[in-house]
Short mmCIF file of C-alpha atoms in Angstrom, two decimals:
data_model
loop_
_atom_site.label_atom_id
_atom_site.label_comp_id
_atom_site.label_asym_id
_atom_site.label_seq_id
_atom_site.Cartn_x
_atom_site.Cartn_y
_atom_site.Cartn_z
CA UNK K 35 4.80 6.46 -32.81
CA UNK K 36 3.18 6.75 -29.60
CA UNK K 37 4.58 4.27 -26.81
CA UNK K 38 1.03 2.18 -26.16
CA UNK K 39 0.09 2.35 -29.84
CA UNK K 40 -2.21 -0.25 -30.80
CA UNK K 41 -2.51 -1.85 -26.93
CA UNK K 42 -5.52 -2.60 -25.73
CA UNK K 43 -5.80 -2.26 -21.44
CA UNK K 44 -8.65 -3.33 -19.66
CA UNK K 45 -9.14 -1.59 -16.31
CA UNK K 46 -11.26 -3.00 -13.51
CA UNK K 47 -12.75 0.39 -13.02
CA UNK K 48 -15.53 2.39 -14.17
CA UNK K 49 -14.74 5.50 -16.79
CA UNK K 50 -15.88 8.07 -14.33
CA UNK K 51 -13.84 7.27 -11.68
CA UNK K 52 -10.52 6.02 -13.32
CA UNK K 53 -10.52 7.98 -16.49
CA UNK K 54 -8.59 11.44 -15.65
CA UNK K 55 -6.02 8.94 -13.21
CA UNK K 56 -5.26 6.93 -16.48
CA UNK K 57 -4.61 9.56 -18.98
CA UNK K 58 -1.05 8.66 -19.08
CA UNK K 59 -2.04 5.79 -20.94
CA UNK K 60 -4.59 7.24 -23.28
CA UNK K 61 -1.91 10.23 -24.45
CA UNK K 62 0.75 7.50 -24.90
CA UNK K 63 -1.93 5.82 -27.47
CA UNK K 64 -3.17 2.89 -25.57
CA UNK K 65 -7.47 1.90 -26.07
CA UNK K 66 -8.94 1.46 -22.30
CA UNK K 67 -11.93 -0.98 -21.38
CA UNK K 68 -13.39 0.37 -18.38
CA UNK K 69 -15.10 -2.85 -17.08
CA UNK K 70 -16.15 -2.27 -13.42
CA UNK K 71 -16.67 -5.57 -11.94
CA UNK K 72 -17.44 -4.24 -8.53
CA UNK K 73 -20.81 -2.27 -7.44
CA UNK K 74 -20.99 -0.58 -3.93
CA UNK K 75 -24.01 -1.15 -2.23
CA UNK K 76 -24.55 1.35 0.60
CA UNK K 77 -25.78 -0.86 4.14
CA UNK K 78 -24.85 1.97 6.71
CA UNK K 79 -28.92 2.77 7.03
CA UNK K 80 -29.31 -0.67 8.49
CA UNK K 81 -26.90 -0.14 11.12
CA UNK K 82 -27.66 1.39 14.99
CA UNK K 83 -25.72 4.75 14.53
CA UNK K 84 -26.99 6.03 18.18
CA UNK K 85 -24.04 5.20 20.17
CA UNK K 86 -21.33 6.65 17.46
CA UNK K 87 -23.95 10.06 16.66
CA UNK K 88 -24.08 10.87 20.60
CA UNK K 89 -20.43 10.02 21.75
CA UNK K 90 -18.32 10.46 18.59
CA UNK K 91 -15.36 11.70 20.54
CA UNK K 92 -15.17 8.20 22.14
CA UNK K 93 -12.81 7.37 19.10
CA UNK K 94 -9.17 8.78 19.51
CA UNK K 95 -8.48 7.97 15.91
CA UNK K 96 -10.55 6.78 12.18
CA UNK K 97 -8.63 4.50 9.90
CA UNK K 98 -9.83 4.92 6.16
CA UNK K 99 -8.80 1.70 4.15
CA UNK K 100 -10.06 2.63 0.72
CA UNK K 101 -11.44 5.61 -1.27
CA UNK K 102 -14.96 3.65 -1.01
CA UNK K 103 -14.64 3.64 2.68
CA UNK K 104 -13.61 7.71 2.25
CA UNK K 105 -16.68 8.31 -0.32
CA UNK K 106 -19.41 6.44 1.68
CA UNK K 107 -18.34 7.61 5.49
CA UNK K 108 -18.83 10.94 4.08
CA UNK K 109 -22.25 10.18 2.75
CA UNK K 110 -23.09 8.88 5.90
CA UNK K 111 -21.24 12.39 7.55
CA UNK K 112 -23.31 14.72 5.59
CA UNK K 113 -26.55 12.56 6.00
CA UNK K 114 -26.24 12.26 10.36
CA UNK K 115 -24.05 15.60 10.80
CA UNK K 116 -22.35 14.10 13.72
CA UNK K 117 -19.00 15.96 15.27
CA UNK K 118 -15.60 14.25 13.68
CA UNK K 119 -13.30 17.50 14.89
CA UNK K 120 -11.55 16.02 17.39
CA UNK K 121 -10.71 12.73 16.06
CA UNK K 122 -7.58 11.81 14.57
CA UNK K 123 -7.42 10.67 10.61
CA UNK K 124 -5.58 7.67 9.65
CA UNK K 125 -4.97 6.06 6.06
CA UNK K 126 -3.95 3.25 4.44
CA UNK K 127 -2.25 5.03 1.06
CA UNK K 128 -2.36 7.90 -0.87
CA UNK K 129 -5.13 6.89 -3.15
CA UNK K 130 -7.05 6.91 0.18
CA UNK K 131 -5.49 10.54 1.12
CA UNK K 132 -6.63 11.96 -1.73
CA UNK K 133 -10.22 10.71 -1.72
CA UNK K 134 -10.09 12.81 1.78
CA UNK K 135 -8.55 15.97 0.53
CA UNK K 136 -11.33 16.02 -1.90
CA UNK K 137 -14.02 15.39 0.60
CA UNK K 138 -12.42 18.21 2.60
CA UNK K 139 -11.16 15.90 5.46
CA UNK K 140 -7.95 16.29 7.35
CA UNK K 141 -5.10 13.30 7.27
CA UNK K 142 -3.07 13.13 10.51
CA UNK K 143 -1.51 10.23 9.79
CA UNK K 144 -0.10 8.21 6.52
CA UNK K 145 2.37 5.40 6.48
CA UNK K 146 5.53 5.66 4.76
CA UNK K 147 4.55 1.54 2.86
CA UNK K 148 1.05 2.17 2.06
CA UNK K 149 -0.37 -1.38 3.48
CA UNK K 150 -2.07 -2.11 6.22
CA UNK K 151 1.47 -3.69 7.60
CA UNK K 152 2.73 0.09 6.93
CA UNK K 153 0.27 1.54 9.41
CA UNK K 154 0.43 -0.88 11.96
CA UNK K 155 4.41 0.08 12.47
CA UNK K 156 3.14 3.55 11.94
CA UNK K 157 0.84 2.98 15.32
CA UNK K 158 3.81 1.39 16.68
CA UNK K 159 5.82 4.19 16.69
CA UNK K 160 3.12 5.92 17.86
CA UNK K 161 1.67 4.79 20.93
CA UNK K 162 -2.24 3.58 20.81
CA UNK K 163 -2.55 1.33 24.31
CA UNK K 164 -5.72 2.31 24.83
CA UNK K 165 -7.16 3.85 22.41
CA UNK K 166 -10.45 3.27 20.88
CA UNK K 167 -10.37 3.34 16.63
CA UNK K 168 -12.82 3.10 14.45
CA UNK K 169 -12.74 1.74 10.85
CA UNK K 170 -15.32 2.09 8.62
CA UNK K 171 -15.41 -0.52 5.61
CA UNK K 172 -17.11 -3.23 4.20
CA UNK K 173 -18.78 -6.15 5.00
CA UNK K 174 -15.29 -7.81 3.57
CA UNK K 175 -12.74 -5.73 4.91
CA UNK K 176 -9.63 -7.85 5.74
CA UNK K 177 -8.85 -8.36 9.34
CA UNK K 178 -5.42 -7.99 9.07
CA UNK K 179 -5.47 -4.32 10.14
CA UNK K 180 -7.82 -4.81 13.10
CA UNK K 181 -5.60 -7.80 14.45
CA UNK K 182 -2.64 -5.83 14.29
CA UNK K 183 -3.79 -3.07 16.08
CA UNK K 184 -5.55 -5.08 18.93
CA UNK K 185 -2.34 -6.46 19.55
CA UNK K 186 -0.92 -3.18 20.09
CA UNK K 187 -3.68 -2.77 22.81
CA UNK K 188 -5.99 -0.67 21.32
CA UNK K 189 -9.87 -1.32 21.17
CA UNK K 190 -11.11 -1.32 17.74
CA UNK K 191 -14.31 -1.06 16.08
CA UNK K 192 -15.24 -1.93 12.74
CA UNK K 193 -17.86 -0.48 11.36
CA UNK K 194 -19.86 -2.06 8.37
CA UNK K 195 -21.05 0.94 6.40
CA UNK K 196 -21.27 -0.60 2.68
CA UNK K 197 -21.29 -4.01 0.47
CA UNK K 198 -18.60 -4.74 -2.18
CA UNK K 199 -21.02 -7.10 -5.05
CA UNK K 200 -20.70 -8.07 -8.23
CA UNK K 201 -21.53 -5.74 -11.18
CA UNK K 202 -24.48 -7.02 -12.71
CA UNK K 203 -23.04 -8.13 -16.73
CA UNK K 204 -26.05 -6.83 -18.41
CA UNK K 205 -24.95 -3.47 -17.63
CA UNK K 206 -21.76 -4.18 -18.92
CA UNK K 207 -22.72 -5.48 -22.63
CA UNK K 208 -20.52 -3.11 -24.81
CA UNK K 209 -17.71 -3.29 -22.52
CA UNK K 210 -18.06 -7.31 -22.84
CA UNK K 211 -18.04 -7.49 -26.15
CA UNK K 212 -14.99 -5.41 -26.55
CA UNK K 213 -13.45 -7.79 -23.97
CA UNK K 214 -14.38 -11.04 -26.25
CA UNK K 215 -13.91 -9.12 -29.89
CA UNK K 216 -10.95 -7.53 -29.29
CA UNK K 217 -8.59 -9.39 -26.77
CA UNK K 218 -6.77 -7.15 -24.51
CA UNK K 219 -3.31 -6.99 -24.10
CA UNK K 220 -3.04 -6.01 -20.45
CA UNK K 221 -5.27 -6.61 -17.53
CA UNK K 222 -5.12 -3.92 -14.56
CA UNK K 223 -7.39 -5.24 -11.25
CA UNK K 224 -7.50 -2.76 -8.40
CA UNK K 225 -8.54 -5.30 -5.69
CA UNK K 226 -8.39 -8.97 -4.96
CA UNK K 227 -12.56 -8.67 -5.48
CA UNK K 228 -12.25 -6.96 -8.92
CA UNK K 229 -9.94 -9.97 -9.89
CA UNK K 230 -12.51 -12.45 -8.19
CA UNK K 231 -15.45 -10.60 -10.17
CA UNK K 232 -13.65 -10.98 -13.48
CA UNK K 233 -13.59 -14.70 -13.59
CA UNK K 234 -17.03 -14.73 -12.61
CA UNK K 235 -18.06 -12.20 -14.75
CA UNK K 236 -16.29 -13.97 -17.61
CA UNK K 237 -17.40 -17.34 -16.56
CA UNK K 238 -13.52 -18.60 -16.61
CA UNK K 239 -12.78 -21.90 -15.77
CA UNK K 240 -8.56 -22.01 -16.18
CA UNK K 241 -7.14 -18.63 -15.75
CA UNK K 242 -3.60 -19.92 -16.08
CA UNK K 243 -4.91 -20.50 -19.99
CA UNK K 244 -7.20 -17.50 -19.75
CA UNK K 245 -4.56 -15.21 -18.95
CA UNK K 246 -1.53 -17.09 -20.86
CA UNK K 247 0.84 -14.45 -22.63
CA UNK K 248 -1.23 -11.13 -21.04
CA UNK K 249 0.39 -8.21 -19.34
CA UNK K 250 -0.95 -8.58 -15.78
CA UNK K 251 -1.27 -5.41 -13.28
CA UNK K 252 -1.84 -5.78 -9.77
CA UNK K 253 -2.19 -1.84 -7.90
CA UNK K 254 -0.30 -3.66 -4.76
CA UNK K 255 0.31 -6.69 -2.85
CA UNK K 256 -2.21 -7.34 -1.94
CA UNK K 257 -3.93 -7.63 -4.82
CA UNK K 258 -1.08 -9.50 -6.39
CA UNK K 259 -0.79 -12.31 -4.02
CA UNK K 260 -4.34 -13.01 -4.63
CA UNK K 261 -3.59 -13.18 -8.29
CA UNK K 262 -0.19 -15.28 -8.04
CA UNK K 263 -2.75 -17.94 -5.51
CA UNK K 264 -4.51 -18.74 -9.02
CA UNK K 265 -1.02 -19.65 -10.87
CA UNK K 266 -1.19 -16.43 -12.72
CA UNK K 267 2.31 -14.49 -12.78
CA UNK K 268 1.57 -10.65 -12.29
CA UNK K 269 3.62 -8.58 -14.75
CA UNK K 270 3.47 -5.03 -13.00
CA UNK K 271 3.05 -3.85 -9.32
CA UNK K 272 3.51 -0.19 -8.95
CA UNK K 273 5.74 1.64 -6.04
CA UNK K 274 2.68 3.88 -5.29
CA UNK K 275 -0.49 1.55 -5.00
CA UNK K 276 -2.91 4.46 -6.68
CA UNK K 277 -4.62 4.63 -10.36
CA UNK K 278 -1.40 7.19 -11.22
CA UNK K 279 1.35 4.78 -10.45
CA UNK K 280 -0.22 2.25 -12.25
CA UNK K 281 -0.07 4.10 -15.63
CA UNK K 282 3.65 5.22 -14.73
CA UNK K 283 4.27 1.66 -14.49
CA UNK K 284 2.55 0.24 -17.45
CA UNK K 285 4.17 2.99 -19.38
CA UNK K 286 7.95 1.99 -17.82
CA UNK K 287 6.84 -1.25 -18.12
CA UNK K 288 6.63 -1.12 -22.65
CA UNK K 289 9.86 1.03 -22.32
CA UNK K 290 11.81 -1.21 -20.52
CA UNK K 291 10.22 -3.66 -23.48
CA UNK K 292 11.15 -2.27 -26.16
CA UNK K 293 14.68 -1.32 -24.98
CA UNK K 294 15.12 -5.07 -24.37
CA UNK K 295 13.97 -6.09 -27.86
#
């Protein structure tokens, strides 16, 4: 008998993007809800690009937080064709890294903790008095990063180039009624938004109740203090904060289980 027989997993991520990262799970017999609560809304086109298209040299170094910051500053690359070559590339993790190895963008620099805290000692280490870096995000990026490098003296810019909403729940009908028919046994959100989303896409009131007796995920620390500020214990962090160490954890996670029972 397979090791995730007859569990049910609900992933805050759509099929397309999550599916061939979560495999693990599937082979080991586990059913996956793919119910993307968040929608990225490009807003780069209503920026003043000028200054950056003319002078993009002016940055020393480009922090990529997310694979959505990754996908979208590409976009935006391909759509203005301005000159990146001699700029340094920074990111948070290696869910990050790999969104620029498949955009065909060089990483100089990845943290050994993949956290913002991890690449602020990273810049420590380095040197970046100074220096002007630029990080492209959304509207909601977390300041955290941008604080912590300030105080390090450098001058950094962030750069609002799309909107993290709410998936709209009438594109989500099959998805919700798998959610409310069949109950599932673990939860897996990605960000402290797709957590957010989920109670608002599920109109829940008392997630202590709501989520009483469930397997919770959290893909880092983030994520999972956001969780844990609701009452709600979280079940499973993985070492590496990507869509892979998640199912390696969730799979070590029923092992460990069953061993103990």
């Amino acid at each position: 008998m397979k090791s995730l027989s007859n569990k049910i997993i609900l992933v805050t991520k759509s099929k397309e993007e999550s599916k061939n990262s979560l495999r693990m799970l599937s082979d080991a017999g586990a059913e996956i809800i793919y119910f993307p609560t968040i929608k990225i809304v490009h807003s780069y086109k209503n920026l003043d690009l000028d200054e950056l298209m003319s002078n993009p040299h002016q940055y020393e170094y480009i922090i990529f937080t997310s694979a959505n910051a990754v996908q979208v500053f590409s976009e935006m690359l391909n759509e203005y064709k301005f000159d990146l070559s001699k700029t340094k590339i920074a990111v948070v993790g290696e869910a990050t890294a790999a969104a620029c190895r498949s955009h065909g963008i060089y990483i100089h620099i990845i943290p050994e903790e993949y956290s913002a805290k991890g690449l602020i000692k990273k810049f420590t280490e380095i040197g970046i008095d100074g220096k002007k870096i630029l990080i492209p995000g959304s509207a909601l990026s977390r300041e955290e990063l941008k604080i912590g490098l300030t105080q390090l003296g450098a001058e950094v810019t962030s750069l609002p180039i799309y909107d993290v909403v709410m998936n709209d729940l009438n594109e989500l009908k099959i998805e919700y009624e798998k959610i409310i028919n069949q109950k599932p046994d673990v939860f897996v959100f990605t960000s402290p938004s797709s957590f957010e989303n989920y109670l608002k896409l599920l109109n829940i009131d008392n997630p202590e109740v709501y989520f009483l007796n469930k397997i919770i995920c959290a893909i880092g620390p983030t994520t999972e203090f956001e969780i844990r500020s609701y009452g709600i214990t979280v079940n499973i962090v993985p070492k590496i904060y990507t869509l892979e160490g998640i199912s390696e954890a969730i799979v070590e996670f029923f092992k460990a289980t069953e061993n103990m029972a």
